[in-house]
PDB file of C-alpha atoms in Angstrom:
ATOM      1  CA  MET A   8      15.577  -4.215   9.722  1.00 63.00           C
ATOM      2  CA  ASP A   9      17.754  -3.208  13.039  1.00 82.00           C
ATOM      3  CA  GLN A  10      15.486  -1.570  15.382  1.00 84.00           C
ATOM      4  CA  ARG A  11      17.809   0.652  16.563  1.00 90.00           C
ATOM      5  CA  THR A  12      18.252   2.390  12.932  1.00 92.00           C
ATOM      6  CA  GLU A  13      14.800   2.115  11.732  1.00 92.00           C
ATOM      7  CA  VAL A  14      14.023   4.415  15.235  1.00 93.00           C
ATOM      8  CA  ASN A  15      16.926   6.599  15.093  1.00 94.00           C
ATOM      9  CA  GLU A  16      16.274   7.299  11.262  1.00 94.00           C
ATOM     10  CA  PHE A  17      12.557   7.778  11.428  1.00 94.00           C
ATOM     11  CA  LEU A  18      13.155  10.657  14.168  1.00 95.00           C
ATOM     12  CA  ARG A  19      15.717  12.167  12.514  1.00 94.00           C
ATOM     13  CA  THR A  20      13.445  12.597   8.998  1.00 94.00           C
ATOM     14  CA  ARG A  21      11.311  13.731  11.040  1.00 94.00           C
ATOM     15  CA  ARG A  22      13.240  16.318  13.040  1.00 93.00           C
ATOM     16  CA  ASP A  23      14.843  17.722   9.771  1.00 92.00           C
ATOM     17  CA  ARG A  24      11.365  18.750   8.108  1.00 91.00           C
ATOM     18  CA  ILE A  25      10.159  21.002  10.157  1.00 90.00           C
ATOM     19  CA  MET A  26      11.140  24.759  10.739  1.00 86.00           C
ATOM     20  CA  PRO A  27      11.559  26.493  13.291  1.00 84.00           C
ATOM     21  CA  ASP A  28       9.365  28.776  13.133  1.00 81.00           C
ATOM     22  CA  GLN A  29       6.750  26.551  12.759  1.00 81.00           C
ATOM     23  CA  ALA A  30       7.196  25.135  16.164  1.00 80.00           C
ATOM     24  CA  GLY A  31       7.511  28.637  17.949  1.00 81.00           C
ATOM     25  CA  ILE A  32      11.216  28.822  18.222  1.00 81.00           C
ATOM     26  CA  ILE A  33      12.176  32.526  17.404  1.00 74.00           C
ATOM     27  CA  GLY A  34      16.005  32.519  16.565  1.00 65.00           C
ATOM     28  CA  GLY A  35      18.688  29.721  17.473  1.00 59.00           C
ATOM     29  CA  GLY A  36      21.412  31.247  15.322  1.00 62.00           C
ATOM     30  CA  ARG A  37      22.915  30.269  12.273  1.00 71.00           C
ATOM     31  CA  ARG A  38      22.157  26.123  11.432  1.00 73.00           C
ATOM     32  CA  ARG A  39      24.633  23.775   9.709  1.00 75.00           C
ATOM     33  CA  VAL A  40      21.256  21.974   8.536  1.00 73.00           C
ATOM     34  CA  PRO A  41      17.222  22.127   8.029  1.00 78.00           C
ATOM     35  CA  GLY A  42      14.832  21.320  10.997  1.00 88.00           C
ATOM     36  CA  LEU A  43      15.047  21.113  14.360  1.00 91.00           C
ATOM     37  CA  ARG A  44      18.051  21.136  16.589  1.00 90.00           C
ATOM     38  CA  ARG A  45      17.513  17.858  19.206  1.00 92.00           C
ATOM     39  CA  GLU A  46      17.556  19.836  22.025  1.00 92.00           C
ATOM     40  CA  GLU A  47      14.618  21.886  20.517  1.00 92.00           C
ATOM     41  CA  VAL A  48      12.439  18.845  19.963  1.00 93.00           C
ATOM     42  CA  ALA A  49      13.339  17.557  23.624  1.00 94.00           C
ATOM     43  CA  MET A  50      12.262  21.372  25.134  1.00 93.00           C
ATOM     44  CA  LEU A  51       9.356  21.125  23.087  1.00 93.00           C
ATOM     45  CA  ALA A  52       8.215  17.026  24.818  1.00 93.00           C
ATOM     46  CA  GLY A  53       9.616  18.511  28.037  1.00 95.00           C
ATOM     47  CA  VAL A  54      11.955  15.665  28.678  1.00 95.00           C
ATOM     48  CA  SER A  55      15.884  16.923  29.305  1.00 95.00           C
ATOM     49  CA  ALA A  56      18.270  17.159  25.638  1.00 94.00           C
ATOM     50  CA  GLU A  57      20.126  13.440  26.761  1.00 94.00           C
ATOM     51  CA  TYR A  58      17.066  11.936  27.093  1.00 95.00           C
ATOM     52  CA  TYR A  59      15.487  12.754  24.011  1.00 95.00           C
ATOM     53  CA  ALA A  60      18.991  11.992  22.194  1.00 95.00           C
ATOM     54  CA  ARG A  61      18.929   8.267  24.205  1.00 95.00           C
ATOM     55  CA  ILE A  62      15.072   7.943  22.301  1.00 95.00           C
ATOM     56  CA  GLU A  63      16.762   8.865  19.330  1.00 94.00           C
ATOM     57  CA  ARG A  64      19.826   7.504  19.304  1.00 93.00           C
ATOM     58  CA  GLY A  65      16.785   4.512  19.283  1.00 92.00           C
ATOM     59  CA  ASP A  66      16.888   3.294  23.248  1.00 92.00           C
ATOM     60  CA  LEU A  67      12.914   3.027  23.358  1.00 92.00           C
ATOM     61  CA  ALA A  68      13.504   0.674  26.020  1.00 87.00           C
ATOM     62  CA  GLY A  69      11.410   1.793  28.686  1.00 89.00           C
ATOM     63  CA  VAL A  70      10.031   4.756  27.371  1.00 93.00           C
ATOM     64  CA  SER A  71       6.268   5.488  28.660  1.00 94.00           C
ATOM     65  CA  PRO A  72       3.500   6.372  26.871  1.00 94.00           C
ATOM     66  CA  GLU A  73       3.082   9.735  27.894  1.00 95.00           C
ATOM     67  CA  ILE A  74       6.744  10.134  26.688  1.00 95.00           C
ATOM     68  CA  LEU A  75       6.456   9.167  23.589  1.00 95.00           C
ATOM     69  CA  ASP A  76       2.617  11.038  22.623  1.00 96.00           C
ATOM     70  CA  ALA A  77       4.578  14.042  23.904  1.00 95.00           C
ATOM     71  CA  VAL A  78       7.495  13.491  22.112  1.00 95.00           C
ATOM     72  CA  ALA A  79       4.818  12.482  18.333  1.00 95.00           C
ATOM     73  CA  ARG A  80       2.811  15.985  19.266  1.00 94.00           C
ATOM     74  CA  ALA A  81       6.788  17.699  19.099  1.00 94.00           C
ATOM     75  CA  LEU A  82       7.526  16.502  15.985  1.00 94.00           C
ATOM     76  CA  ARG A  83       3.404  17.150  14.795  1.00 94.00           C
ATOM     77  CA  PHE A  84       2.960  13.303  14.231  1.00 95.00           C
ATOM     78  CA  ASP A  85       0.105  12.141  12.002  1.00 94.00           C
ATOM     79  CA  GLU A  86      -2.402   9.385  13.812  1.00 94.00           C
ATOM     80  CA  ALA A  87      -0.567   7.024  11.222  1.00 94.00           C
ATOM     81  CA  GLU A  88       3.444   8.236  12.698  1.00 95.00           C
ATOM     82  CA  THR A  89       1.881   8.378  16.521  1.00 96.00           C
ATOM     83  CA  ASP A  90       1.191   4.819  15.530  1.00 94.00           C
ATOM     84  CA  HIS A  91       4.286   3.647  14.533  1.00 95.00           C
ATOM     85  CA  LEU A  92       6.539   5.430  17.040  1.00 95.00           C
ATOM     86  CA  GLU A  93       4.189   2.864  18.966  1.00 94.00           C
ATOM     87  CA  ALA A  94       5.313  -0.051  18.143  1.00 93.00           C
ATOM     88  CA  LEU A  95       9.211   0.441  17.309  1.00 93.00           C
ATOM     89  CA  ALA A  96       8.190   1.176  20.992  1.00 93.00           C
ATOM     90  CA  ARG A  97       6.880  -2.326  21.374  1.00 90.00           C
ATOM     91  CA  ALA A  98       9.549  -4.280  19.629  1.00 87.00           C
ATOM     92  CA  ALA A  99      11.644  -2.411  21.970  1.00 81.00           C
ATOM     93  CA  GLY A 100      10.069  -3.864  24.747  1.00 73.00           C
ATOM     94  CA  PRO A 101      11.493  -7.437  25.957  1.00 66.00           C
ATOM     95  CA  GLU A 102      11.318 -10.118  23.134  1.00 61.00           C
ATOM     96  CA  ARG A 103       8.754 -12.579  23.140  1.00 53.00           C
ATOM     97  CA  PRO A 104       9.009 -16.199  22.632  1.00 48.00           C
ATOM     98  CA  ARG A 105       8.331 -16.599  18.809  1.00 52.00           C
ATOM     99  CA  ASN A 106       6.339 -19.268  17.383  1.00 50.00           C
ATOM    100  CA  ARG A 107       9.168 -21.113  15.084  1.00 47.00           C
ATOM    101  CA  ARG A 108       6.373 -23.935  13.181  1.00 48.00           C
ATOM    102  CA  ARG A 109       6.168 -23.248   9.270  1.00 47.00           C
ATOM    103  CA  THR A 110       3.120 -20.971   8.737  1.00 54.00           C
ATOM    104  CA  ALA A 111       1.114 -22.989   6.761  1.00 60.00           C
ATOM    105  CA  GLU A 112       0.273 -21.148   2.801  1.00 62.00           C
ATOM    106  CA  PRO A 113      -3.033 -18.959   3.292  1.00 66.00           C
ATOM    107  CA  SER A 114      -6.091 -20.742   3.270  1.00 86.00           C
ATOM    108  CA  VAL A 115      -9.582 -18.916   1.668  1.00 93.00           C
ATOM    109  CA  ARG A 116     -12.050 -19.948   4.131  1.00 94.00           C
ATOM    110  CA  PRO A 117     -15.818 -20.586   1.726  1.00 95.00           C
ATOM    111  CA  SER A 118     -17.839 -18.283   3.517  1.00 96.00           C
ATOM    112  CA  LEU A 119     -14.975 -15.309   2.606  1.00 96.00           C
ATOM    113  CA  GLN A 120     -15.053 -16.443  -0.858  1.00 96.00           C
ATOM    114  CA  LEU A 121     -19.461 -16.956  -0.803  1.00 97.00           C
ATOM    115  CA  PHE A 122     -19.428 -13.288   0.369  1.00 97.00           C
ATOM    116  CA  LEU A 123     -17.193 -11.776  -2.059  1.00 97.00           C
ATOM    117  CA  ASP A 124     -18.864 -13.809  -4.711  1.00 96.00           C
ATOM    118  CA  SER A 125     -22.152 -11.847  -3.209  1.00 97.00           C
ATOM    119  CA  VAL A 126     -20.207  -8.001  -3.557  1.00 96.00           C
ATOM    120  CA  THR A 127     -21.490  -6.614  -6.931  1.00 95.00           C
ATOM    121  CA  VAL A 128     -19.049  -4.700  -7.182  1.00 97.00           C
ATOM    122  CA  PRO A 129     -14.732  -4.931  -7.105  1.00 97.00           C
ATOM    123  CA  VAL A 130     -13.858  -6.651  -4.136  1.00 98.00           C
ATOM    124  CA  TRP A 131     -10.542  -8.192  -2.958  1.00 98.00           C
ATOM    125  CA  VAL A 132      -7.791  -9.374  -0.235  1.00 97.00           C
ATOM    126  CA  ARG A 133      -4.530  -9.024   0.388  1.00 97.00           C
ATOM    127  CA  ASP A 134      -2.410  -9.191   2.901  1.00 96.00           C
ATOM    128  CA  ARG A 135       0.532  -7.626   4.388  1.00 95.00           C
ATOM    129  CA  ARG A 136       3.341  -8.425   2.380  1.00 96.00           C
ATOM    130  CA  MET A 137       1.158  -7.224  -0.643  1.00 96.00           C
ATOM    131  CA  ASN A 138      -0.154 -10.379  -2.356  1.00 96.00           C
ATOM    132  CA  PHE A 139      -3.032 -10.672  -3.753  1.00 96.00           C
ATOM    133  CA  ILE A 140      -5.330 -13.488  -1.865  1.00 96.00           C
ATOM    134  CA  ALA A 141      -8.748 -13.759  -3.168  1.00 96.00           C
ATOM    135  CA  SER A 142     -11.384 -11.488  -4.761  1.00 97.00           C
ATOM    136  CA  ASN A 143     -14.720 -11.569  -6.894  1.00 97.00           C
ATOM    137  CA  GLN A 144     -15.291 -12.132 -10.794  1.00 95.00           C
ATOM    138  CA  LEU A 145     -15.039  -8.185 -10.995  1.00 96.00           C
ATOM    139  CA  ALA A 146     -11.935  -7.278  -8.794  1.00 96.00           C
ATOM    140  CA  ARG A 147     -10.524 -10.292 -10.932  1.00 96.00           C
ATOM    141  CA  ALA A 148     -10.994  -8.444 -14.304  1.00 95.00           C
ATOM    142  CA  VAL A 149      -9.782  -5.255 -12.910  1.00 96.00           C
ATOM    143  CA  TYR A 150      -6.585  -6.511 -11.739  1.00 96.00           C
ATOM    144  CA  ALA A 151      -5.900  -8.181 -14.391  1.00 94.00           C
ATOM    145  CA  PRO A 152      -3.016  -7.402 -15.730  1.00 94.00           C
ATOM    146  CA  VAL A 153      -1.226  -7.111 -11.983  1.00 95.00           C
ATOM    147  CA  LEU A 154      -2.568 -11.442 -11.601  1.00 95.00           C
ATOM    148  CA  ASP A 155      -1.948 -11.911 -15.761  1.00 93.00           C
ATOM    149  CA  ASP A 156       1.682 -11.287 -14.355  1.00 92.00           C
ATOM    150  CA  PRO A 157       3.959 -14.180 -14.079  1.00 88.00           C
ATOM    151  CA  VAL A 158       7.049 -13.372 -12.798  1.00 89.00           C
ATOM    152  CA  ASN A 159       5.465 -10.786  -9.601  1.00 89.00           C
ATOM    153  CA  GLN A 160       3.514 -13.582  -8.764  1.00 85.00           C
ATOM    154  CA  GLY A 161       0.144 -11.175  -7.813  1.00 93.00           C
ATOM    155  CA  ASN A 162       2.075  -9.255  -5.400  1.00 97.00           C
ATOM    156  CA  ILE A 163       1.563  -5.978  -5.885  1.00 97.00           C
ATOM    157  CA  ALA A 164       4.019  -4.270  -4.664  1.00 98.00           C
ATOM    158  CA  ARG A 165       6.947  -6.519  -7.307  1.00 98.00           C
ATOM    159  CA  PHE A 166       4.224  -5.569 -10.190  1.00 97.00           C
ATOM    160  CA  TRP A 167       4.604  -1.640  -8.966  1.00 97.00           C
ATOM    161  CA  PHE A 168       8.197  -1.475  -9.037  1.00 98.00           C
ATOM    162  CA  LEU A 169       9.576  -4.242 -10.757  1.00 97.00           C
ATOM    163  CA  ASN A 170       7.251  -4.262 -13.846  1.00 97.00           C
ATOM    164  CA  PRO A 171       7.169  -1.462 -16.503  1.00 96.00           C
ATOM    165  CA  ALA A 172       3.447  -2.096 -17.206  1.00 96.00           C
ATOM    166  CA  SER A 173       2.956  -0.844 -14.104  1.00 97.00           C
ATOM    167  CA  HIS A 174       3.762   3.229 -15.128  1.00 97.00           C
ATOM    168  CA  ASN A 175       0.290   2.451 -17.839  1.00 97.00           C
ATOM    169  CA  PHE A 176      -1.729   0.656 -15.858  1.00 97.00           C
ATOM    170  CA  PHE A 177      -1.700   2.905 -12.628  1.00 98.00           C
ATOM    171  CA  VAL A 178      -2.442   6.520 -13.689  1.00 98.00           C
ATOM    172  CA  ASP A 179      -1.182   8.254 -10.251  1.00 97.00           C
ATOM    173  CA  TRP A 180       1.818   6.061 -10.071  1.00 98.00           C
ATOM    174  CA  GLU A 181       3.726   8.818  -8.004  1.00 98.00           C
ATOM    175  CA  GLN A 182       1.993   9.290  -6.018  1.00 97.00           C
ATOM    176  CA  GLY A 183       0.883   5.413  -5.829  1.00 97.00           C
ATOM    177  CA  ALA A 184       4.101   4.308  -5.058  1.00 97.00           C
ATOM    178  CA  ASP A 185       4.952   6.684  -1.865  1.00 97.00           C
ATOM    179  CA  ASP A 186       1.339   5.203  -1.075  1.00 96.00           C
ATOM    180  CA  THR A 187       2.219   1.823  -1.148  1.00 97.00           C
ATOM    181  CA  VAL A 188       5.958   2.681   0.456  1.00 98.00           C
ATOM    182  CA  ALA A 189       4.934   3.969   3.459  1.00 97.00           C
ATOM    183  CA  THR A 190       2.270   1.213   3.906  1.00 97.00           C
ATOM    184  CA  ILE A 191       4.681  -1.490   3.856  1.00 97.00           C
ATOM    185  CA  ARG A 192       6.978   0.264   6.112  1.00 96.00           C
ATOM    186  CA  THR A 193       3.913   0.984   8.738  1.00 95.00           C
ATOM    187  CA  TYR A 194       3.508  -3.142   8.736  1.00 95.00           C
ATOM    188  CA  ALA A 195       6.920  -3.162   8.784  1.00 94.00           C
ATOM    189  CA  GLY A 196       7.128  -1.321  12.654  1.00 93.00           C
ATOM    190  CA  GLN A 197       4.458  -3.217  13.575  1.00 91.00           C
ATOM    191  CA  ASN A 198       5.703  -6.812  12.886  1.00 90.00           C
ATOM    192  CA  PRO A 199       9.676  -6.514  12.364  1.00 90.00           C
ATOM    193  CA  HIS A 200      10.297  -9.996  12.790  1.00 89.00           C
ATOM    194  CA  ASP A 201       8.094 -11.540   9.627  1.00 93.00           C
ATOM    195  CA  LYS A 202      10.385 -12.556   7.678  1.00 94.00           C
ATOM    196  CA  GLN A 203       8.773 -12.734   4.517  1.00 94.00           C
ATOM    197  CA  LEU A 204       7.572  -8.571   4.707  1.00 96.00           C
ATOM    198  CA  THR A 205      12.159  -8.421   5.387  1.00 95.00           C
ATOM    199  CA  ASP A 206      12.548 -10.776   2.053  1.00 96.00           C
ATOM    200  CA  LEU A 207      10.358  -8.683   0.574  1.00 97.00           C
ATOM    201  CA  ILE A 208      11.586  -5.080   1.182  1.00 97.00           C
ATOM    202  CA  GLY A 209      14.948  -6.151   0.945  1.00 96.00           C
ATOM    203  CA  GLU A 210      15.006  -7.569  -3.122  1.00 97.00           C
ATOM    204  CA  LEU A 211      12.793  -3.781  -3.521  1.00 97.00           C
ATOM    205  CA  VAL A 212      15.289  -2.269  -1.903  1.00 97.00           C
ATOM    206  CA  THR A 213      18.461  -4.000  -3.744  1.00 97.00           C
ATOM    207  CA  ARG A 214      16.607  -3.631  -7.565  1.00 97.00           C
ATOM    208  CA  SER A 215      13.853  -0.743  -7.282  1.00 97.00           C
ATOM    209  CA  ASP A 216      15.476   2.545  -7.099  1.00 98.00           C
ATOM    210  CA  ALA A 217      12.360   4.220  -6.876  1.00 98.00           C
ATOM    211  CA  PHE A 218      11.830   1.529  -3.755  1.00 98.00           C
ATOM    212  CA  ARG A 219      14.546   2.643  -2.286  1.00 97.00           C
ATOM    213  CA  ARG A 220      14.149   6.250  -2.539  1.00 97.00           C
ATOM    214  CA  ARG A 221      11.333   6.594  -0.955  1.00 97.00           C
ATOM    215  CA  TRP A 222      12.106   4.007   2.030  1.00 97.00           C
ATOM    216  CA  SER A 223      14.803   6.456   2.632  1.00 95.00           C
ATOM    217  CA  ALA A 224      12.413   8.614   3.218  1.00 95.00           C
ATOM    218  CA  HIS A 225      10.370   6.881   6.351  1.00 95.00           C
ATOM    219  CA  ASN A 226       7.098   7.145   5.321  1.00 96.00           C
ATOM    220  CA  VAL A 227       4.586   5.853   7.191  1.00 95.00           C
ATOM    221  CA  ARG A 228       0.401   5.989   6.407  1.00 92.00           C
ATOM    222  CA  HIS A 229      -2.379   4.552   7.170  1.00 91.00           C
ATOM    223  CA  HIS A 230      -4.123   2.852   3.684  1.00 84.00           C
ATOM    224  CA  ARG A 231      -7.468   3.200   4.178  1.00 90.00           C
ATOM    225  CA  THR A 232     -10.109   5.285   1.633  1.00 93.00           C
ATOM    226  CA  GLY A 233      -9.164   6.750  -1.101  1.00 94.00           C
ATOM    227  CA  VAL A 234      -9.154   7.110  -5.067  1.00 96.00           C
ATOM    228  CA  LYS A 235      -7.669   4.691  -7.435  1.00 96.00           C
ATOM    229  CA  ARG A 236      -7.257   5.518 -11.236  1.00 98.00           C
ATOM    230  CA  LEU A 237      -6.769   2.727 -13.396  1.00 98.00           C
ATOM    231  CA  HIS A 238      -6.071   2.554 -16.892  1.00 97.00           C
ATOM    232  CA  HIS A 239      -7.535  -0.669 -17.938  1.00 96.00           C
ATOM    233  CA  PRO A 240      -6.314  -2.258 -21.432  1.00 93.00           C
ATOM    234  CA  VAL A 241      -9.895  -3.224 -22.405  1.00 92.00           C
ATOM    235  CA  VAL A 242     -12.267  -1.185 -21.104  1.00 94.00           C
ATOM    236  CA  GLY A 243      -9.930   2.298 -20.551  1.00 95.00           C
ATOM    237  CA  ASP A 244      -9.423   4.631 -17.705  1.00 97.00           C
ATOM    238  CA  LEU A 245     -11.538   3.664 -13.920  1.00 97.00           C
ATOM    239  CA  GLU A 246     -12.280   6.369 -11.195  1.00 98.00           C
ATOM    240  CA  LEU A 247     -12.815   4.210  -8.200  1.00 98.00           C
ATOM    241  CA  GLN A 248     -13.571   5.173  -4.755  1.00 97.00           C
ATOM    242  CA  TYR A 249     -11.793   2.121  -2.359  1.00 97.00           C
ATOM    243  CA  GLU A 250     -12.769   1.665   1.210  1.00 97.00           C
ATOM    244  CA  ALA A 251      -9.867  -0.856   3.245  1.00 97.00           C
ATOM    245  CA  MET A 252     -11.159  -3.206   6.007  1.00 96.00           C
ATOM    246  CA  ASP A 253      -9.856  -5.027   8.471  1.00 94.00           C
ATOM    247  CA  LEU A 254     -10.786  -8.885   8.510  1.00 94.00           C
ATOM    248  CA  PRO A 255     -11.054  -9.400  12.442  1.00 93.00           C
ATOM    249  CA  ALA A 256     -10.986 -13.454  11.988  1.00 92.00           C
ATOM    250  CA  ASP A 257      -7.520 -13.233   9.046  1.00 93.00           C
ATOM    251  CA  PRO A 258      -5.718 -10.270  11.119  1.00 92.00           C
ATOM    252  CA  GLU A 259      -2.872 -10.080   8.676  1.00 93.00           C
ATOM    253  CA  TRP A 260      -5.459  -9.523   5.633  1.00 96.00           C
ATOM    254  CA  PHE A 261      -7.331  -6.561   4.417  1.00 96.00           C
ATOM    255  CA  MET A 262     -10.329  -6.343   2.046  1.00 97.00           C
ATOM    256  CA  PHE A 263     -10.983  -3.139  -0.267  1.00 98.00           C
ATOM    257  CA  ALA A 264     -14.393  -2.783  -1.986  1.00 98.00           C
ATOM    258  CA  TYR A 265     -14.190  -0.135  -4.807  1.00 98.00           C
ATOM    259  CA  THR A 266     -17.155   1.209  -6.228  1.00 97.00           C
ATOM    260  CA  ALA A 267     -17.521   3.711  -9.140  1.00 97.00           C
ATOM    261  CA  ALA A 268     -20.602   6.940  -9.174  1.00 95.00           C
ATOM    262  CA  PRO A 269     -23.317   5.427 -10.965  1.00 95.00           C
ATOM    263  CA  GLY A 270     -24.079   6.736 -14.747  1.00 95.00           C
ATOM    264  CA  SER A 271     -20.155   7.438 -14.469  1.00 96.00           C
ATOM    265  CA  PRO A 272     -18.509   5.990 -17.354  1.00 96.00           C
ATOM    266  CA  THR A 273     -16.372   4.192 -14.358  1.00 97.00           C
ATOM    267  CA  ASP A 274     -19.733   2.732 -13.316  1.00 97.00           C
ATOM    268  CA  GLU A 275     -20.907   1.762 -17.616  1.00 96.00           C
ATOM    269  CA  ARG A 276     -16.985   0.101 -18.177  1.00 96.00           C
ATOM    270  CA  LEU A 277     -17.901  -1.962 -14.490  1.00 96.00           C
ATOM    271  CA  ARG A 278     -20.854  -3.294 -15.843  1.00 94.00           C
ATOM    272  CA  LEU A 279     -19.152  -3.919 -18.861  1.00 93.00           C
ATOM    273  CA  LEU A 280     -16.574  -5.638 -16.846  1.00 91.00           C
ATOM    274  CA  GLY A 281     -17.939  -7.827 -15.056  1.00 87.00           C
ATOM    275  CA  ARG A 282     -20.634  -8.840 -18.357  1.00 83.00           C
ATOM    276  CA  PRO A 283     -19.828 -12.833 -18.922  1.00 70.00           C
ATOM    277  CA  GLY A 284     -18.083 -12.780 -22.616  1.00 55.00           C
ATOM    278  CA  PRO A 285     -19.486 -14.684 -25.464  1.00 40.00           C
ATOM    279  CA  HIS A 286     -17.720 -18.370 -26.646  1.00 26.00           C
ATOM    280  CA  THR A 287     -16.679 -17.626 -30.084  1.00 26.00           C
ATOM    281  CA  PRO A 288     -14.219 -19.047 -31.722  1.00 28.00           C
ATOM    282  CA  ALA A 289     -10.764 -17.553 -32.048  1.00 30.00           C
ATOM    283  CA  GLY A 290     -11.381 -14.613 -34.381  1.00 29.00           C
ATOM    284  CA  VAL A 291     -15.114 -14.906 -35.193  1.00 27.00           C
ATOM    285  CA  TRP A 292     -16.966 -12.153 -33.221  1.00 28.00           C
ATOM    286  CA  SER A 293     -20.378 -12.190 -32.370  1.00 31.00           C
ATOM    287  CA  PRO A 294     -22.881  -9.972 -32.246  1.00 32.00           C
ATOM    288  CA  ALA A 295     -22.983  -9.552 -28.884  1.00 36.00           C
ATOM    289  CA  SER A 296     -19.378  -8.760 -28.575  1.00 38.00           C
ATOM    290  CA  SER A 297     -19.752  -6.312 -31.876  1.00 38.00           C
ATOM    291  CA  LEU A 298     -22.339  -4.505 -29.300  1.00 42.00           C
ATOM    292  CA  ILE A 299     -19.812  -4.526 -26.297  1.00 44.00           C
ATOM    293  CA  HIS A 300     -17.079  -3.524 -28.699  1.00 45.00           C
ATOM    294  CA  ARG A 301     -18.994  -0.684 -30.003  1.00 43.00           C
ATOM    295  CA  ARG A 302     -19.884   0.508 -26.230  1.00 51.00           C
ATOM    296  CA  LEU A 303     -16.032   0.485 -25.572  1.00 47.00           C
ATOM    297  CA  LEU A 304     -16.166   2.679 -28.380  1.00 47.00           C
ATOM    298  CA  ARG A 305     -18.528   5.366 -27.173  1.00 53.00           C
ATOM    299  CA  LEU A 306     -17.003   5.416 -23.638  1.00 49.00           C
ATOM    300  CA  GLY A 307     -13.742   6.620 -25.079  1.00 51.00           C
ATOM    301  CA  CYS A 308     -11.461   3.230 -24.522  1.00 48.00           C
ATOM    302  CA  THR A 309      -8.048   3.159 -26.342  1.00 43.00           C
ATOM    303  CA  GLY A 310      -7.724  -0.597 -26.159  1.00 44.00           C
ATOM    304  CA  SER A 311      -6.996  -2.244 -29.018  1.00 41.00           C
ATOM    305  CA  THR A 312      -9.541  -4.491 -30.678  1.00 40.00           C
ATOM    306  CA  ARG A 313      -7.632  -7.566 -30.618  1.00 44.00           C
ATOM    307  CA  LYS A 314      -7.094  -7.527 -26.953  1.00 47.00           C
ATOM    308  CA  GLU A 315     -10.660  -7.137 -26.200  1.00 45.00           C
ATOM    309  CA  HIS A 316     -11.593  -9.687 -27.816  1.00 43.00           C
ATOM    310  CA  ASP A 317      -9.576 -11.724 -26.244  1.00 48.00           C
ATOM    311  CA  TRP A 318     -10.317 -10.937 -23.150  1.00 43.00           C
ATOM    312  CA  LEU A 319     -14.177 -10.910 -23.897  1.00 43.00           C
ATOM    313  CA  GLN A 320     -13.664 -14.883 -24.868  1.00 42.00           C
ATOM    314  CA  SER A 321     -11.595 -15.430 -21.778  1.00 43.00           C
ATOM    315  CA  GLY A 322     -14.570 -14.707 -19.842  1.00 40.00           C
ATOM    316  CA  CYS A 323     -14.190 -11.873 -18.376  1.00 38.00           C
ATOM    317  CA  ALA A 324     -12.004 -13.423 -15.807  1.00 35.00           C
ATOM    318  CA  GLY A 325      -8.906 -12.058 -16.254  1.00 37.00           C
TER     319      GLY A 325
END
């Protein structure tokens, strides 16, 4: 990404979304475009029009934290937008020498995998490039459609925007797509020299109209907590609360834990996903698999019997 262009388009799109009356500005004559004028943002931030114009042109070198805060307040930034502006300003400073050694492939520490396996709810780890890094067995079963996709290789963003099956798996596809792109832009602002991330962005901009349209909006967000609704091909609909956690020993990785309300249909379906499947010959139903199938039907599962049986035989590992 060109850093000056990134700053310019980020600030311009934030300025365009604020109506003068929202900022307490009365009058101002006829406007050719919606939103605030540069001089109005400068007035609200307490800087000269020339200085703000320089900032919006992408020249953040030497801009003080106090001025950045003033601009953020003037443009009504939320926490994620304020952090993004600060990250862009840091990137505009003197470039630090970069370690050009080849980065090793991600390696999951045995202690981290042991922790994941000891957790009874779905828990998994991904990196800033949206690669699925590690998980426990239940999370692998939940995300089987993503992990079984040979083309997109366990990359959440590629699956979301390049595999039509994602529209069925992610119930709230549109909102999730917005959030995914905004999260990727946040990561890109924090590390604009991450070649693997910029390559991913370039690929998705080229191959996906839905990604490209969202990328041009310049939205950012922190991915911390929320609700994930999935339509699993075996057990049906899942409504999961999630919490995101940093991993200080692996600052490029993030851990997500999913929970369901006790006694809810999702809670029961997670129990079914976590149950080891019977090892029976292909095409033969055991009493245990028939029992699970009946319970799935009572829960309203609409998946095909063939898929359920195949999945059960796989040991619920996705």
